[in-house]
Every structure is written in C-alpha cells, then in structure tokens.
Amino acid sequence: MEINWDLLHDQAKEIMTKAYAPYSKFPVGVAALVSDGRIVTGCNVENASYGLGLCAECGLVSNLVASGGGRLVAAVCVDAKGNFLSPCGRCRQLLFEHGGNGLLFMTPDGPALMSTLLPWAFGPDDLPK
Ligand code: THU
C-alpha cells in the first residue's frame, strides 16, 4: 500500500493546531493511514485535573473506531514545530491494538516498525479466544 508520508505529516501538523494543551503548552498532533485508505487524526486534550489529559493518539484511536474501524498502516506524530515525536509508552500500546507489529511510525531516522517501538508486545492474541 502506497504511503504518502508528506500528506500524513501535513495532516498531523494541521490537527496539532486544534490541540487543547493550556497546561503543558505542548500541543501534539497525529495522523495515520488506515487499511482502507482513509486518514484519521487526533490531538491532545488536557484537563484541569492534570493526570486526566488525553494524548493525541487517544483521540486518533477514538476517531479510527468511530469512523468505521480498520487497521492502522502508518502514522506520523508531531510537536508544535512539526518535528516528529516519539509516542509515549501508553500510546504505543493503544496503537499496537489497532496496527500490530507491522504499523509504521515515522521517526527522525525514517519509518520504524511498531515491533521496534514496542518489542514483544502484549496484545489481543495473548488473550484466550
Ligand atoms: N502527548 C501526546 O499527546 N502524545 C504523546 O505521545 C506524548 C505526549 C501529550 C500529552 C500532554 O498533553 C503533552 O503531550 C505533554 O506531555
């Protein structure tokens, strides 16, 4: 499947401008290509109860499911400057559920596999059928 990394980068930067990050002042945007060709996005949404803030990837996964589901193929996450951002540990797990080991994540060194970002992950296959 063709991955338009520039388009994903543009969409991540655009949704980053919608972030609600008055406490950290660290807006984050993320965009991902879905197996059916659509693009889903998310931004971080913080809270006065600081620990309840939602990462951008949480919004992306919610938008993925709410817009019809599918598998995540490739993702780009950015900070306020548009620089590629490493997803936090919790978000790696959230993304793994919907993309598996083959999900590609853009890094400053080029695309990296989820299996590299989150080796030997616990996931749906570890639960009894
Ligand atoms: N943040 C994300 O949205 N995604 C990440 O993968 C890293 C961190 C957000 C959480 C918080 O709103 C802000 O960045 C500073 O930690």
Short mmCIF file of N, CA, C and O and ligand atoms in Angstrom, two decimals:
data_model
loop_
_atom_site.label_atom_id
_atom_site.label_comp_id
_atom_site.label_asym_id
_atom_site.label_seq_id
_atom_site.Cartn_x
_atom_site.Cartn_y
_atom_site.Cartn_z
N MET A 1 0.85 -1.20 0.00
CA MET A 1 0.00 0.00 0.00
C MET A 1 0.88 1.25 0.00
O MET A 1 1.81 1.36 0.80
N GLU A 2 0.57 2.17 -0.92
CA GLU A 2 1.34 3.42 -1.02
C GLU A 2 1.11 4.29 0.22
O GLU A 2 -0.03 4.51 0.63
N ILE A 3 2.21 4.76 0.81
CA ILE A 3 2.10 5.63 1.99
C ILE A 3 2.58 7.03 1.62
O ILE A 3 3.75 7.21 1.26
N ASN A 4 1.68 8.00 1.70
CA ASN A 4 2.04 9.39 1.41
C ASN A 4 2.45 10.05 2.73
O ASN A 4 1.62 10.64 3.43
N TRP A 5 3.74 9.95 3.04
CA TRP A 5 4.23 10.45 4.34
C TRP A 5 4.07 11.96 4.44
O TRP A 5 3.82 12.49 5.53
N ASP A 6 4.24 12.66 3.32
CA ASP A 6 4.10 14.12 3.36
C ASP A 6 2.67 14.52 3.71
O ASP A 6 2.45 15.47 4.47
N LEU A 7 1.70 13.80 3.14
CA LEU A 7 0.30 14.09 3.45
C LEU A 7 0.02 13.82 4.93
O LEU A 7 -0.65 14.62 5.61
N LEU A 8 0.52 12.70 5.43
CA LEU A 8 0.31 12.39 6.86
C LEU A 8 0.95 13.46 7.74
O LEU A 8 0.37 13.88 8.75
N HIS A 9 2.14 13.90 7.34
CA HIS A 9 2.83 14.95 8.10
C HIS A 9 2.00 16.24 8.10
O HIS A 9 1.82 16.87 9.16
N ASP A 10 1.48 16.61 6.94
CA ASP A 10 0.65 17.82 6.84
C ASP A 10 -0.59 17.71 7.71
O ASP A 10 -0.98 18.67 8.40
N GLN A 11 -1.24 16.55 7.66
CA GLN A 11 -2.47 16.37 8.45
C GLN A 11 -2.17 16.39 9.95
O GLN A 11 -2.97 16.89 10.75
N ALA A 12 -1.03 15.83 10.33
CA ALA A 12 -0.65 15.84 11.75
C ALA A 12 -0.39 17.27 12.22
O ALA A 12 -0.83 17.67 13.31
N LYS A 13 0.28 18.06 11.39
CA LYS A 13 0.56 19.46 11.76
C LYS A 13 -0.74 20.25 11.84
O LYS A 13 -0.91 21.10 12.73
N GLU A 14 -1.68 19.96 10.93
CA GLU A 14 -2.95 20.70 10.94
C GLU A 14 -3.76 20.39 12.20
O GLU A 14 -4.26 21.31 12.86
N ILE A 15 -3.87 19.11 12.54
CA ILE A 15 -4.68 18.76 13.71
C ILE A 15 -3.97 19.21 15.00
O ILE A 15 -4.64 19.51 16.01
N MET A 16 -2.63 19.30 14.96
CA MET A 16 -1.89 19.80 16.13
C MET A 16 -2.37 21.20 16.52
O MET A 16 -2.40 21.55 17.71
N THR A 17 -2.76 22.01 15.53
CA THR A 17 -3.20 23.38 15.83
C THR A 17 -4.52 23.40 16.58
O THR A 17 -4.92 24.43 17.12
N LYS A 18 -5.23 22.26 16.61
CA LYS A 18 -6.51 22.16 17.33
C LYS A 18 -6.34 21.64 18.76
O LYS A 18 -7.31 21.54 19.51
N ALA A 19 -5.11 21.29 19.13
CA ALA A 19 -4.87 20.69 20.45
C ALA A 19 -5.36 21.62 21.57
O ALA A 19 -5.34 22.85 21.43
N TYR A 20 -5.79 21.00 22.64
CA TYR A 20 -6.16 21.74 23.85
C TYR A 20 -5.10 21.41 24.90
O TYR A 20 -5.18 20.37 25.56
N ALA A 21 -4.07 22.26 24.95
CA ALA A 21 -2.93 21.97 25.84
C ALA A 21 -2.54 23.21 26.64
O ALA A 21 -1.38 23.66 26.59
N PRO A 22 -3.51 23.79 27.39
CA PRO A 22 -3.22 25.03 28.13
C PRO A 22 -2.27 24.81 29.31
O PRO A 22 -1.69 25.77 29.81
N TYR A 23 -2.12 23.58 29.76
CA TYR A 23 -1.31 23.32 30.96
C TYR A 23 0.14 23.01 30.60
O TYR A 23 1.07 23.63 31.12
N SER A 24 0.35 22.08 29.69
CA SER A 24 1.73 21.75 29.29
C SER A 24 2.23 22.74 28.23
O SER A 24 3.44 22.87 28.06
N LYS A 25 1.31 23.37 27.54
CA LYS A 25 1.69 24.20 26.38
C LYS A 25 2.54 23.39 25.39
O LYS A 25 3.48 23.91 24.78
N PHE A 26 2.17 22.15 25.27
CA PHE A 26 2.88 21.24 24.36
C PHE A 26 1.86 20.55 23.46
O PHE A 26 1.45 19.41 23.70
N PRO A 27 1.40 21.28 22.43
CA PRO A 27 0.40 20.68 21.53
C PRO A 27 1.00 19.55 20.70
O PRO A 27 2.16 19.63 20.27
N VAL A 28 0.20 18.52 20.51
CA VAL A 28 0.63 17.34 19.74
C VAL A 28 -0.46 17.01 18.72
O VAL A 28 -1.65 17.14 19.00
N GLY A 29 -0.03 16.62 17.54
CA GLY A 29 -0.96 16.15 16.51
C GLY A 29 -0.47 14.84 15.94
O GLY A 29 0.74 14.60 15.85
N VAL A 30 -1.41 13.99 15.56
CA VAL A 30 -1.04 12.70 14.97
C VAL A 30 -2.01 12.38 13.84
O VAL A 30 -3.20 12.69 13.93
N ALA A 31 -1.48 11.81 12.79
CA ALA A 31 -2.30 11.38 11.65
C ALA A 31 -1.86 9.99 11.24
O ALA A 31 -0.67 9.66 11.29
N ALA A 32 -2.83 9.17 10.83
CA ALA A 32 -2.50 7.80 10.44
C ALA A 32 -3.28 7.38 9.21
O ALA A 32 -4.45 7.75 9.03
N LEU A 33 -2.62 6.59 8.39
CA LEU A 33 -3.26 5.96 7.23
C LEU A 33 -3.92 4.67 7.69
O LEU A 33 -3.31 3.88 8.43
N VAL A 34 -5.17 4.46 7.25
CA VAL A 34 -5.92 3.26 7.61
C VAL A 34 -5.91 2.31 6.41
O VAL A 34 -5.72 2.73 5.26
N SER A 35 -6.09 1.03 6.68
CA SER A 35 -6.01 0.00 5.64
C SER A 35 -6.96 0.24 4.47
O SER A 35 -6.70 -0.22 3.35
N ASP A 36 -8.05 0.94 4.67
CA ASP A 36 -8.98 1.21 3.58
C ASP A 36 -8.66 2.51 2.85
O ASP A 36 -9.43 2.96 1.99
N GLY A 37 -7.57 3.16 3.22
CA GLY A 37 -7.13 4.36 2.51
C GLY A 37 -7.48 5.67 3.17
O GLY A 37 -6.95 6.71 2.81
N ARG A 38 -8.38 5.63 4.17
CA ARG A 38 -8.72 6.91 4.79
C ARG A 38 -7.62 7.33 5.78
O ARG A 38 -6.76 6.51 6.14
N ILE A 39 -7.68 8.58 6.17
CA ILE A 39 -6.72 9.11 7.14
C ILE A 39 -7.49 9.53 8.38
O ILE A 39 -8.53 10.19 8.27
N VAL A 40 -6.98 9.13 9.55
CA VAL A 40 -7.60 9.55 10.81
C VAL A 40 -6.56 10.37 11.58
O VAL A 40 -5.35 10.18 11.43
N THR A 41 -7.07 11.28 12.40
CA THR A 41 -6.19 12.20 13.11
C THR A 41 -6.59 12.33 14.57
O THR A 41 -7.69 11.90 14.98
N GLY A 42 -5.71 12.95 15.36
CA GLY A 42 -6.02 13.22 16.77
C GLY A 42 -5.09 14.29 17.31
O GLY A 42 -3.99 14.51 16.78
N CYS A 43 -5.57 14.97 18.36
CA CYS A 43 -4.73 15.97 19.05
C CYS A 43 -4.87 15.74 20.55
O CYS A 43 -5.85 15.13 21.00
N ASN A 44 -3.91 16.23 21.32
CA ASN A 44 -4.02 16.04 22.77
C ASN A 44 -5.05 17.00 23.36
O ASN A 44 -5.24 18.12 22.89
N VAL A 45 -5.72 16.50 24.37
CA VAL A 45 -6.79 17.24 25.06
C VAL A 45 -6.54 17.13 26.55
O VAL A 45 -6.77 16.07 27.15
N GLU A 46 -6.04 18.22 27.13
CA GLU A 46 -5.67 18.19 28.55
C GLU A 46 -6.85 18.53 29.45
O GLU A 46 -7.96 18.79 28.96
N ASN A 47 -6.60 18.49 30.76
CA ASN A 47 -7.68 18.68 31.73
C ASN A 47 -7.14 19.39 32.96
O ASN A 47 -5.97 19.19 33.33
N ALA A 48 -7.99 20.19 33.61
CA ALA A 48 -7.58 20.88 34.84
C ALA A 48 -7.14 19.87 35.90
O ALA A 48 -6.31 20.19 36.75
N SER A 49 -7.69 18.68 35.85
CA SER A 49 -7.18 17.58 36.66
C SER A 49 -6.06 16.94 35.83
O SER A 49 -6.31 16.07 34.99
N TYR A 50 -4.85 17.44 36.02
CA TYR A 50 -3.76 17.22 35.07
C TYR A 50 -3.60 15.77 34.58
O TYR A 50 -3.40 15.52 33.41
N GLY A 51 -3.72 14.84 35.51
CA GLY A 51 -3.46 13.44 35.16
C GLY A 51 -4.48 12.84 34.20
O GLY A 51 -4.28 11.73 33.72
N LEU A 52 -5.57 13.56 33.96
CA LEU A 52 -6.62 13.03 33.10
C LEU A 52 -6.46 13.43 31.63
O LEU A 52 -7.28 13.08 30.79
N GLY A 53 -5.42 14.17 31.33
CA GLY A 53 -5.21 14.61 29.95
C GLY A 53 -5.15 13.43 28.99
O GLY A 53 -4.66 12.36 29.33
N LEU A 54 -5.66 13.67 27.79
CA LEU A 54 -5.67 12.63 26.77
C LEU A 54 -4.59 12.93 25.73
O LEU A 54 -4.52 14.04 25.20
N CYS A 55 -3.78 11.94 25.44
CA CYS A 55 -2.76 12.11 24.40
C CYS A 55 -3.42 12.18 23.02
O CYS A 55 -4.56 11.70 22.83
N ALA A 56 -2.70 12.73 22.07
CA ALA A 56 -3.21 12.84 20.70
C ALA A 56 -3.59 11.46 20.15
O ALA A 56 -4.59 11.32 19.43
N GLU A 57 -2.82 10.45 20.49
CA GLU A 57 -3.06 9.11 19.97
C GLU A 57 -4.37 8.53 20.50
O GLU A 57 -5.00 7.71 19.82
N CYS A 58 -4.77 8.97 21.71
CA CYS A 58 -6.07 8.51 22.24
C CYS A 58 -7.19 9.01 21.33
O CYS A 58 -8.11 8.25 20.99
N GLY A 59 -7.11 10.28 20.95
CA GLY A 59 -8.11 10.84 20.05
C GLY A 59 -8.10 10.15 18.70
O GLY A 59 -9.16 9.89 18.11
N LEU A 60 -6.90 9.85 18.22
CA LEU A 60 -6.80 9.18 16.91
C LEU A 60 -7.48 7.81 16.95
O LEU A 60 -8.27 7.46 16.05
N VAL A 61 -7.21 7.05 17.99
CA VAL A 61 -7.80 5.71 18.09
C VAL A 61 -9.33 5.81 18.23
O VAL A 61 -10.07 5.03 17.61
N SER A 62 -9.78 6.80 18.97
CA SER A 62 -11.22 7.00 19.11
C SER A 62 -11.83 7.35 17.75
O SER A 62 -12.88 6.79 17.36
N ASN A 63 -11.17 8.24 17.02
CA ASN A 63 -11.68 8.61 15.69
C ASN A 63 -11.63 7.44 14.72
O ASN A 63 -12.51 7.28 13.87
N LEU A 64 -10.60 6.60 14.85
CA LEU A 64 -10.49 5.41 13.99
C LEU A 64 -11.72 4.52 14.17
O LEU A 64 -12.39 4.13 13.19
N VAL A 65 -12.02 4.21 15.41
CA VAL A 65 -13.13 3.29 15.69
C VAL A 65 -14.47 3.93 15.34
O VAL A 65 -15.33 3.31 14.70
N ALA A 66 -14.62 5.21 15.70
CA ALA A 66 -15.90 5.89 15.46
C ALA A 66 -16.19 6.10 13.98
O ALA A 66 -17.34 6.25 13.58
N SER A 67 -15.12 6.10 13.17
CA SER A 67 -15.33 6.35 11.73
C SER A 67 -15.32 5.07 10.91
O SER A 67 -15.23 5.11 9.68
N GLY A 68 -15.41 3.92 11.59
CA GLY A 68 -15.55 2.67 10.85
C GLY A 68 -14.51 1.61 11.11
O GLY A 68 -14.57 0.52 10.55
N GLY A 69 -13.51 1.92 11.94
CA GLY A 69 -12.50 0.92 12.29
C GLY A 69 -11.48 0.70 11.19
O GLY A 69 -11.22 1.59 10.39
N GLY A 70 -10.91 -0.49 11.16
CA GLY A 70 -9.85 -0.80 10.20
C GLY A 70 -8.51 -0.86 10.90
O GLY A 70 -8.41 -0.61 12.11
N ARG A 71 -7.49 -1.20 10.11
CA ARG A 71 -6.15 -1.36 10.68
C ARG A 71 -5.29 -0.15 10.36
O ARG A 71 -5.31 0.36 9.24
N LEU A 72 -4.53 0.28 11.36
CA LEU A 72 -3.58 1.38 11.14
C LEU A 72 -2.37 0.85 10.38
O LEU A 72 -1.79 -0.18 10.74
N VAL A 73 -1.99 1.58 9.33
CA VAL A 73 -0.88 1.17 8.47
C VAL A 73 0.38 1.99 8.75
O VAL A 73 1.49 1.45 8.84
N ALA A 74 0.20 3.31 8.88
CA ALA A 74 1.35 4.21 9.04
C ALA A 74 0.90 5.44 9.80
O ALA A 74 -0.23 5.90 9.62
N ALA A 75 1.78 5.98 10.64
CA ALA A 75 1.39 7.12 11.47
C ALA A 75 2.54 8.12 11.59
O ALA A 75 3.72 7.76 11.55
N VAL A 76 2.14 9.40 11.74
CA VAL A 76 3.08 10.48 11.98
C VAL A 76 2.56 11.30 13.15
O VAL A 76 1.40 11.71 13.15
N CYS A 77 3.43 11.53 14.14
CA CYS A 77 3.08 12.33 15.31
C CYS A 77 4.03 13.51 15.37
O CYS A 77 5.24 13.34 15.14
N VAL A 78 3.50 14.70 15.64
CA VAL A 78 4.36 15.90 15.64
C VAL A 78 4.14 16.77 16.86
O VAL A 78 3.06 16.78 17.47
N ASP A 79 5.18 17.56 17.16
CA ASP A 79 5.08 18.58 18.20
C ASP A 79 4.72 19.92 17.55
O ASP A 79 4.41 19.98 16.34
N ALA A 80 4.79 21.00 18.32
CA ALA A 80 4.36 22.31 17.83
C ALA A 80 5.17 22.79 16.63
O ALA A 80 4.68 23.58 15.82
N LYS A 81 6.42 22.34 16.54
CA LYS A 81 7.27 22.77 15.43
C LYS A 81 7.11 21.87 14.20
O LYS A 81 7.76 22.09 13.18
N GLY A 82 6.30 20.83 14.34
CA GLY A 82 6.15 19.89 13.24
C GLY A 82 7.21 18.81 13.24
O GLY A 82 7.30 18.01 12.31
N ASN A 83 8.03 18.80 14.31
CA ASN A 83 9.05 17.74 14.41
C ASN A 83 8.41 16.41 14.79
O ASN A 83 7.46 16.38 15.58
N PHE A 84 8.97 15.33 14.24
CA PHE A 84 8.44 14.00 14.57
C PHE A 84 8.62 13.73 16.05
O PHE A 84 9.67 14.01 16.63
N LEU A 85 7.56 13.18 16.63
CA LEU A 85 7.52 12.95 18.08
C LEU A 85 7.39 11.45 18.34
O LEU A 85 6.65 10.76 17.65
N SER A 86 8.09 11.03 19.35
CA SER A 86 8.02 9.63 19.76
C SER A 86 6.78 9.41 20.61
O SER A 86 6.57 10.14 21.58
N PRO A 87 5.93 8.46 20.27
CA PRO A 87 4.73 8.24 21.07
C PRO A 87 5.08 7.70 22.46
O PRO A 87 6.01 6.90 22.60
N CYS A 88 4.34 8.14 23.47
CA CYS A 88 4.60 7.67 24.83
C CYS A 88 4.27 6.19 24.94
O CYS A 88 3.64 5.60 24.05
N GLY A 89 4.71 5.59 26.02
CA GLY A 89 4.55 4.14 26.18
C GLY A 89 3.10 3.68 26.12
O GLY A 89 2.76 2.71 25.45
N ARG A 90 2.23 4.40 26.82
CA ARG A 90 0.81 4.02 26.82
C ARG A 90 0.25 4.08 25.40
O ARG A 90 -0.55 3.23 25.00
N CYS A 91 0.66 5.09 24.66
CA CYS A 91 0.12 5.25 23.31
C CYS A 91 0.66 4.19 22.36
O CYS A 91 -0.03 3.81 21.41
N ARG A 92 1.86 3.71 22.60
CA ARG A 92 2.36 2.59 21.78
C ARG A 92 1.42 1.40 21.94
O ARG A 92 1.09 0.71 20.98
N GLN A 93 1.01 1.16 23.17
CA GLN A 93 0.09 0.04 23.42
C GLN A 93 -1.26 0.29 22.75
O GLN A 93 -1.84 -0.62 22.14
N LEU A 94 -1.77 1.52 22.83
CA LEU A 94 -3.06 1.84 22.18
C LEU A 94 -2.98 1.62 20.68
O LEU A 94 -3.90 1.06 20.07
N LEU A 95 -1.87 2.07 20.08
CA LEU A 95 -1.71 1.94 18.63
C LEU A 95 -1.49 0.49 18.23
O LEU A 95 -1.97 0.05 17.17
N PHE A 96 -0.77 -0.27 19.06
CA PHE A 96 -0.49 -1.67 18.76
C PHE A 96 -1.79 -2.47 18.59
O PHE A 96 -1.91 -3.32 17.70
N GLU A 97 -2.76 -2.17 19.41
CA GLU A 97 -4.05 -2.88 19.34
C GLU A 97 -4.66 -2.79 17.95
O GLU A 97 -5.32 -3.72 17.48
N HIS A 98 -4.46 -1.65 17.28
CA HIS A 98 -5.14 -1.39 16.01
C HIS A 98 -4.22 -1.42 14.80
O HIS A 98 -4.69 -1.18 13.67
N GLY A 99 -2.94 -1.69 15.02
CA GLY A 99 -2.00 -1.75 13.90
C GLY A 99 -1.06 -2.93 13.94
O GLY A 99 -0.51 -3.34 12.92
N GLY A 100 -0.87 -3.48 15.15
CA GLY A 100 0.01 -4.63 15.29
C GLY A 100 1.47 -4.31 15.04
O GLY A 100 1.87 -3.14 14.93
N ASN A 101 2.26 -5.37 14.93
CA ASN A 101 3.71 -5.20 14.78
C ASN A 101 4.11 -4.49 13.49
O ASN A 101 5.18 -3.93 13.40
N GLY A 102 3.24 -4.55 12.48
CA GLY A 102 3.61 -4.01 11.17
C GLY A 102 3.32 -2.53 10.99
O GLY A 102 3.69 -1.95 9.96
N LEU A 103 2.69 -1.90 11.99
CA LEU A 103 2.41 -0.47 11.87
C LEU A 103 3.73 0.30 11.78
O LEU A 103 4.65 0.08 12.58
N LEU A 104 3.79 1.20 10.80
CA LEU A 104 5.00 2.02 10.61
C LEU A 104 4.81 3.37 11.27
O LEU A 104 3.75 4.01 11.11
N PHE A 105 5.82 3.81 12.00
CA PHE A 105 5.76 5.10 12.69
C PHE A 105 6.94 5.94 12.26
O PHE A 105 8.09 5.48 12.33
N MET A 106 6.69 7.16 11.79
CA MET A 106 7.79 7.99 11.30
C MET A 106 8.65 8.50 12.46
O MET A 106 8.14 8.97 13.47
N THR A 107 9.97 8.38 12.30
CA THR A 107 10.95 8.91 13.27
C THR A 107 11.94 9.79 12.50
O THR A 107 11.95 9.77 11.27
N PRO A 108 12.76 10.54 13.22
CA PRO A 108 13.77 11.35 12.52
C PRO A 108 14.71 10.50 11.67
O PRO A 108 15.35 11.01 10.75
N ASP A 109 14.79 9.21 11.96
CA ASP A 109 15.65 8.32 11.17
C ASP A 109 14.89 7.57 10.09
O ASP A 109 15.42 6.64 9.49
N GLY A 110 13.62 7.95 9.87
CA GLY A 110 12.81 7.24 8.88
C GLY A 110 11.77 6.38 9.56
O GLY A 110 11.69 6.36 10.79
N PRO A 111 10.96 5.64 8.76
CA PRO A 111 9.88 4.85 9.35
C PRO A 111 10.43 3.71 10.22
O PRO A 111 11.42 3.07 9.86
N ALA A 112 9.78 3.52 11.37
CA ALA A 112 10.15 2.41 12.26
C ALA A 112 8.92 1.54 12.48
O ALA A 112 7.79 2.03 12.54
N LEU A 113 9.15 0.24 12.58
CA LEU A 113 8.05 -0.70 12.84
C LEU A 113 7.62 -0.64 14.30
O LEU A 113 8.45 -0.43 15.20
N MET A 114 6.34 -0.87 14.52
CA MET A 114 5.84 -0.95 15.89
C MET A 114 6.59 -2.03 16.68
O MET A 114 6.84 -1.88 17.88
N SER A 115 6.98 -3.10 16.00
CA SER A 115 7.73 -4.17 16.70
C SER A 115 9.06 -3.66 17.24
O SER A 115 9.62 -4.25 18.17
N THR A 116 9.57 -2.56 16.67
CA THR A 116 10.79 -1.94 17.19
C THR A 116 10.46 -1.00 18.34
O THR A 116 11.17 -0.94 19.34
N LEU A 117 9.34 -0.25 18.19
CA LEU A 117 8.95 0.71 19.23
C LEU A 117 8.43 0.01 20.48
O LEU A 117 8.59 0.51 21.60
N LEU A 118 7.78 -1.13 20.27
CA LEU A 118 7.17 -1.86 21.40
C LEU A 118 7.44 -3.35 21.22
O LEU A 118 6.56 -4.11 20.82
N PRO A 119 8.68 -3.77 21.51
CA PRO A 119 9.03 -5.17 21.29
C PRO A 119 8.27 -6.11 22.23
O PRO A 119 7.98 -5.75 23.36
N TRP A 120 7.98 -7.29 21.70
CA TRP A 120 7.36 -8.36 22.50
C TRP A 120 6.11 -7.83 23.22
O TRP A 120 5.92 -7.99 24.41
N ALA A 121 5.25 -7.17 22.42
CA ALA A 121 4.07 -6.51 22.99
C ALA A 121 3.03 -7.52 23.46
O ALA A 121 2.85 -8.58 22.86
N PHE A 122 2.34 -7.15 24.48
CA PHE A 122 1.12 -7.86 24.89
C PHE A 122 -0.01 -7.33 24.04
O PHE A 122 -0.13 -6.12 23.83
N GLY A 123 -0.85 -8.25 23.53
CA GLY A 123 -1.94 -7.78 22.67
C GLY A 123 -3.09 -8.75 22.62
O GLY A 123 -3.14 -9.73 23.39
N PRO A 124 -4.02 -8.52 21.68
CA PRO A 124 -5.24 -9.33 21.59
C PRO A 124 -4.94 -10.82 21.43
O PRO A 124 -5.70 -11.66 21.94
N ASP A 125 -3.85 -11.18 20.75
CA ASP A 125 -3.54 -12.59 20.51
C ASP A 125 -3.13 -13.33 21.79
O ASP A 125 -3.06 -14.55 21.81
N ASP A 126 -2.81 -12.57 22.84
CA ASP A 126 -2.40 -13.20 24.11
C ASP A 126 -3.58 -13.59 24.98
O ASP A 126 -3.41 -14.25 26.00
N LEU A 127 -4.77 -13.13 24.59
CA LEU A 127 -5.97 -13.46 25.37
C LEU A 127 -6.62 -14.72 24.82
O LEU A 127 -6.55 -14.98 23.61
N PRO A 128 -7.26 -15.51 25.66
CA PRO A 128 -7.93 -16.72 25.18
C PRO A 128 -9.05 -16.35 24.19
O PRO A 128 -9.73 -15.36 24.35
N LYS A 129 -9.19 -17.19 23.14
CA LYS A 129 -10.20 -16.90 22.12
C LYS A 129 -11.60 -17.22 22.63
O LYS A 129 -11.80 -18.14 23.38
N1 THU B 1 1.49 13.79 24.42
C1 THU B 1 0.77 13.25 23.39
O1 THU B 1 -0.30 13.75 23.04
N2 THU B 1 1.27 12.15 22.79
C2 THU B 1 2.46 11.56 23.08
O2 THU B 1 2.79 10.50 22.55
C3 THU B 1 3.37 12.23 24.03
C4 THU B 1 2.73 13.24 24.92
C5 THU B 1 0.93 14.96 25.12
C6 THU B 1 0.43 14.70 26.50
C7 THU B 1 0.45 16.09 27.11
O3 THU B 1 -0.77 16.75 26.79
C8 THU B 1 1.59 16.78 26.40
O4 THU B 1 1.91 15.97 25.27
C9 THU B 1 2.85 16.95 27.25
O5 THU B 1 3.22 15.73 27.80
#
